[in-house]
mmCIF file of C-alpha atoms in Angstrom:
data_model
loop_
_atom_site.group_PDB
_atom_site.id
_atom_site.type_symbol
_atom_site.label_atom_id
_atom_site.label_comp_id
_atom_site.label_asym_id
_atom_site.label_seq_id
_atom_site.Cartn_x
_atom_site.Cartn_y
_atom_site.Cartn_z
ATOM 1 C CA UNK A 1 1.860 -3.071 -35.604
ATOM 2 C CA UNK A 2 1.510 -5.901 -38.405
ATOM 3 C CA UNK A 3 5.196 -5.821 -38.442
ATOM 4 C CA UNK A 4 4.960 -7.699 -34.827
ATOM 5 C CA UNK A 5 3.451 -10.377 -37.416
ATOM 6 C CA UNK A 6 5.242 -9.978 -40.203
ATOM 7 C CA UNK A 7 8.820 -10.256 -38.272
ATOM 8 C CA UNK A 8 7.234 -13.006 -35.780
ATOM 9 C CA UNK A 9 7.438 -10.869 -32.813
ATOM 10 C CA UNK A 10 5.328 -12.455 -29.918
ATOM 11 C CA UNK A 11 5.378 -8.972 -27.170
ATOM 12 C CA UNK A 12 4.390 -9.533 -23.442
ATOM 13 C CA UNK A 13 1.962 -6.166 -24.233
ATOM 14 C CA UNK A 14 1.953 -3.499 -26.099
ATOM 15 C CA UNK A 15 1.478 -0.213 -24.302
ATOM 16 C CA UNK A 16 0.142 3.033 -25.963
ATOM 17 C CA UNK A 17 -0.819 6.534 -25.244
ATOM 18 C CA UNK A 18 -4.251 8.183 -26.286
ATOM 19 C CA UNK A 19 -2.479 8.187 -29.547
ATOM 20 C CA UNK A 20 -3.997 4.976 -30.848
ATOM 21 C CA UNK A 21 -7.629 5.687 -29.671
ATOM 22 C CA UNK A 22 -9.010 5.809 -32.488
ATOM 23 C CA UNK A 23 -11.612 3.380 -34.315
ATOM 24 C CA UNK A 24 -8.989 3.303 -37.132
ATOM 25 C CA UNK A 25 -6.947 1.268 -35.220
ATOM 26 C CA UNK A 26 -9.651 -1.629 -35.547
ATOM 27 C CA UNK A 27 -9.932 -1.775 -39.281
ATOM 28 C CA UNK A 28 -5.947 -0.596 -40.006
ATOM 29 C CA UNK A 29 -4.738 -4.042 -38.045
ATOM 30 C CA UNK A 30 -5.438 -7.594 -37.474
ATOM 31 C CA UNK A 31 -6.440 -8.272 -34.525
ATOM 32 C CA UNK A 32 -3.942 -10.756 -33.609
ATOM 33 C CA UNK A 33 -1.453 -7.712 -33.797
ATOM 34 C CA UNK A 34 -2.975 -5.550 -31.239
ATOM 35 C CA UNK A 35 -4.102 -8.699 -28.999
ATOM 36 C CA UNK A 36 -2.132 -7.855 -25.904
ATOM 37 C CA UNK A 37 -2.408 -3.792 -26.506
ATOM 38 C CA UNK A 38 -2.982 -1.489 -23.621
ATOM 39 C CA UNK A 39 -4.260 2.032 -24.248
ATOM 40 C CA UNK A 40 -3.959 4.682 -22.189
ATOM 41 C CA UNK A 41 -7.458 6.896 -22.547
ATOM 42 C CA UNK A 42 -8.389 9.687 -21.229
ATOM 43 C CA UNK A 43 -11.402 10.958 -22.926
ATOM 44 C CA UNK A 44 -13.871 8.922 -20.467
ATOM 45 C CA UNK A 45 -16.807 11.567 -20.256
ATOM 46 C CA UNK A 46 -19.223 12.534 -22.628
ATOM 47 C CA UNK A 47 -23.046 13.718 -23.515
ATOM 48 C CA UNK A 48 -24.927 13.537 -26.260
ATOM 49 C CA UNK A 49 -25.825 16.736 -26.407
ATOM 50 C CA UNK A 50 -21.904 18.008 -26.677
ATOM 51 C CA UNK A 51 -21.023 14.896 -28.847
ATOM 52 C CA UNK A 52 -23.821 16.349 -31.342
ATOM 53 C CA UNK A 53 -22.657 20.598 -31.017
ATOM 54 C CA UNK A 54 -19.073 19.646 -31.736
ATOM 55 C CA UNK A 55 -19.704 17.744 -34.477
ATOM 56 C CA UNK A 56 -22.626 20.378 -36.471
ATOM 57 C CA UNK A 57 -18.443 21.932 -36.385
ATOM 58 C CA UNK A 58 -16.612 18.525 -37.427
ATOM 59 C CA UNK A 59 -14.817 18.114 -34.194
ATOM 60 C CA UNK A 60 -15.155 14.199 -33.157
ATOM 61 C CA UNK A 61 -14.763 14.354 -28.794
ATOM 62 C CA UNK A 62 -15.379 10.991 -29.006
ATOM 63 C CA UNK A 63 -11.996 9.860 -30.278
ATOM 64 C CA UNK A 64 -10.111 12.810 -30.969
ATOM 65 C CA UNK A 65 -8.027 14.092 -27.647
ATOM 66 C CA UNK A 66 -7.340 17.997 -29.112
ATOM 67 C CA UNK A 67 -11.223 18.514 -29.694
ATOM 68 C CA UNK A 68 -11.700 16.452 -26.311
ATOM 69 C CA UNK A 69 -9.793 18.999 -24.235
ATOM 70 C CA UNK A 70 -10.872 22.061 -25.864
ATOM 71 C CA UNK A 71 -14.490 21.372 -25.347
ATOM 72 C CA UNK A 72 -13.643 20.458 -21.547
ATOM 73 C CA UNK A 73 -11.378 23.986 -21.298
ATOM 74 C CA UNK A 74 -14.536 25.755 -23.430
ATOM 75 C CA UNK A 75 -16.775 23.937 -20.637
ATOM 76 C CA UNK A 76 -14.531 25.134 -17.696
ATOM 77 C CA UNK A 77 -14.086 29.256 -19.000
ATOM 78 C CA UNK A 78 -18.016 28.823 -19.774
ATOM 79 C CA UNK A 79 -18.627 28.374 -15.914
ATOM 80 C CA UNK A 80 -16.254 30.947 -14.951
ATOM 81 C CA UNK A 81 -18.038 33.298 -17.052
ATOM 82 C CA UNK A 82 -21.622 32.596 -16.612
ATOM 83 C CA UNK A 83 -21.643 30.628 -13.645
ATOM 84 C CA UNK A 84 -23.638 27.748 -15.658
ATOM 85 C CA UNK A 85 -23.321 24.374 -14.329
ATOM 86 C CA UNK A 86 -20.430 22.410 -15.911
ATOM 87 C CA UNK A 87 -20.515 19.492 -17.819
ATOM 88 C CA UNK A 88 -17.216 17.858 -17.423
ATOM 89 C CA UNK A 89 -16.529 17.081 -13.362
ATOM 90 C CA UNK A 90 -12.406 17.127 -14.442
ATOM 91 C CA UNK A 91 -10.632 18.586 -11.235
ATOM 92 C CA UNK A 92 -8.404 21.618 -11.659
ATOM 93 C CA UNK A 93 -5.213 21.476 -9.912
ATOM 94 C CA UNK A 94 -2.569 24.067 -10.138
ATOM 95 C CA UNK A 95 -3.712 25.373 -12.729
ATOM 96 C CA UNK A 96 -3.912 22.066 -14.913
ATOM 97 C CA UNK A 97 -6.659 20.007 -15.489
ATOM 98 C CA UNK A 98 -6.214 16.534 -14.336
ATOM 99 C CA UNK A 99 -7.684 14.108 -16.610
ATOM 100 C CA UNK A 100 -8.540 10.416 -15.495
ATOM 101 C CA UNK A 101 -7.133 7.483 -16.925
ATOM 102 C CA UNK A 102 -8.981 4.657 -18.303
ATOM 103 C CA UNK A 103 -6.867 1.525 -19.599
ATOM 104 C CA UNK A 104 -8.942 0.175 -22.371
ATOM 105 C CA UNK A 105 -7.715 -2.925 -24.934
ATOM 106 C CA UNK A 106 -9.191 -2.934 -28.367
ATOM 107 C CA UNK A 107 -11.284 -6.204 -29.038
ATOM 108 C CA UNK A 108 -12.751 -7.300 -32.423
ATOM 109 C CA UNK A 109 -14.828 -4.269 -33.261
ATOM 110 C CA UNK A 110 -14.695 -1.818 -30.057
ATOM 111 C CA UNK A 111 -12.518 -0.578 -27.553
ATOM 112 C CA UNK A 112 -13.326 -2.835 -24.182
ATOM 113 C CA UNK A 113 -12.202 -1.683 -20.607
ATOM 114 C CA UNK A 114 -8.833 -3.227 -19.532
ATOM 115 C CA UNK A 115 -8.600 -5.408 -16.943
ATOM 116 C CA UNK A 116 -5.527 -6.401 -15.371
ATOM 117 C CA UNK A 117 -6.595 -10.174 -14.033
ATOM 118 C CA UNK A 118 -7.503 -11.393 -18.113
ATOM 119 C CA UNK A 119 -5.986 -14.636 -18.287
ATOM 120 C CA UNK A 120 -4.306 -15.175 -21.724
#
């Protein structure tokens, strides 16, 4: 992204996956580089209580999308099994779990929901 800046690029927005959700992004850029980004998120549930058993195992659900969905498949095969009240509400549809999306922009020192009437 700091090439944008460093070959004087000015884009309309800059549109990413849940690739760059990550608090890395914040310190690894200026924030004139990633002033018009748009991220595509999808980890947009979480408890404390999970957020604290995952990481007693070093998984981060709070940024990282692999830990994310194993947790909510672990969550899902849990109720099967037991019959235990889930902690995730993500719908299963054919078979596939179908994950909300949550546009969110990163701001000085957090990500901030997106929202699509921000005047420049």
């Amino acid at each position: 992204m700091s090439q944008l800046t460093l070959f004087d690029t000015n884009p309309t927005n800059i549109l990413s996956t849940q690739t760059n959700y990550n608090p890395l992004l914040l310190s690894m850029t200026q924030s004139r580089d990633r002033k018009n980004m748009i991220i595509a998120n999808s980890i947009t549930h979480n408890n404390d209580e999970l957020i604290e058993t995952n990481s007693f195992l070093s998984n981060d659900i709070v940024y990282d999308w692999i830990n994310y969905t194993t947790t909510v498949g672990v969550d899902y095969f849990s109720n099967i099994m037991s019959g235990q009240n889930r902690e995730y509400v993500i719908e299963l549809q054919n078979n596939q779990m179908v994950y909300p999306v949550v546009l969110v922009k990163p701001s000085v020192s957090k990500f901030i929901p997106f929202e699509s009437n921000e005047e420049e």
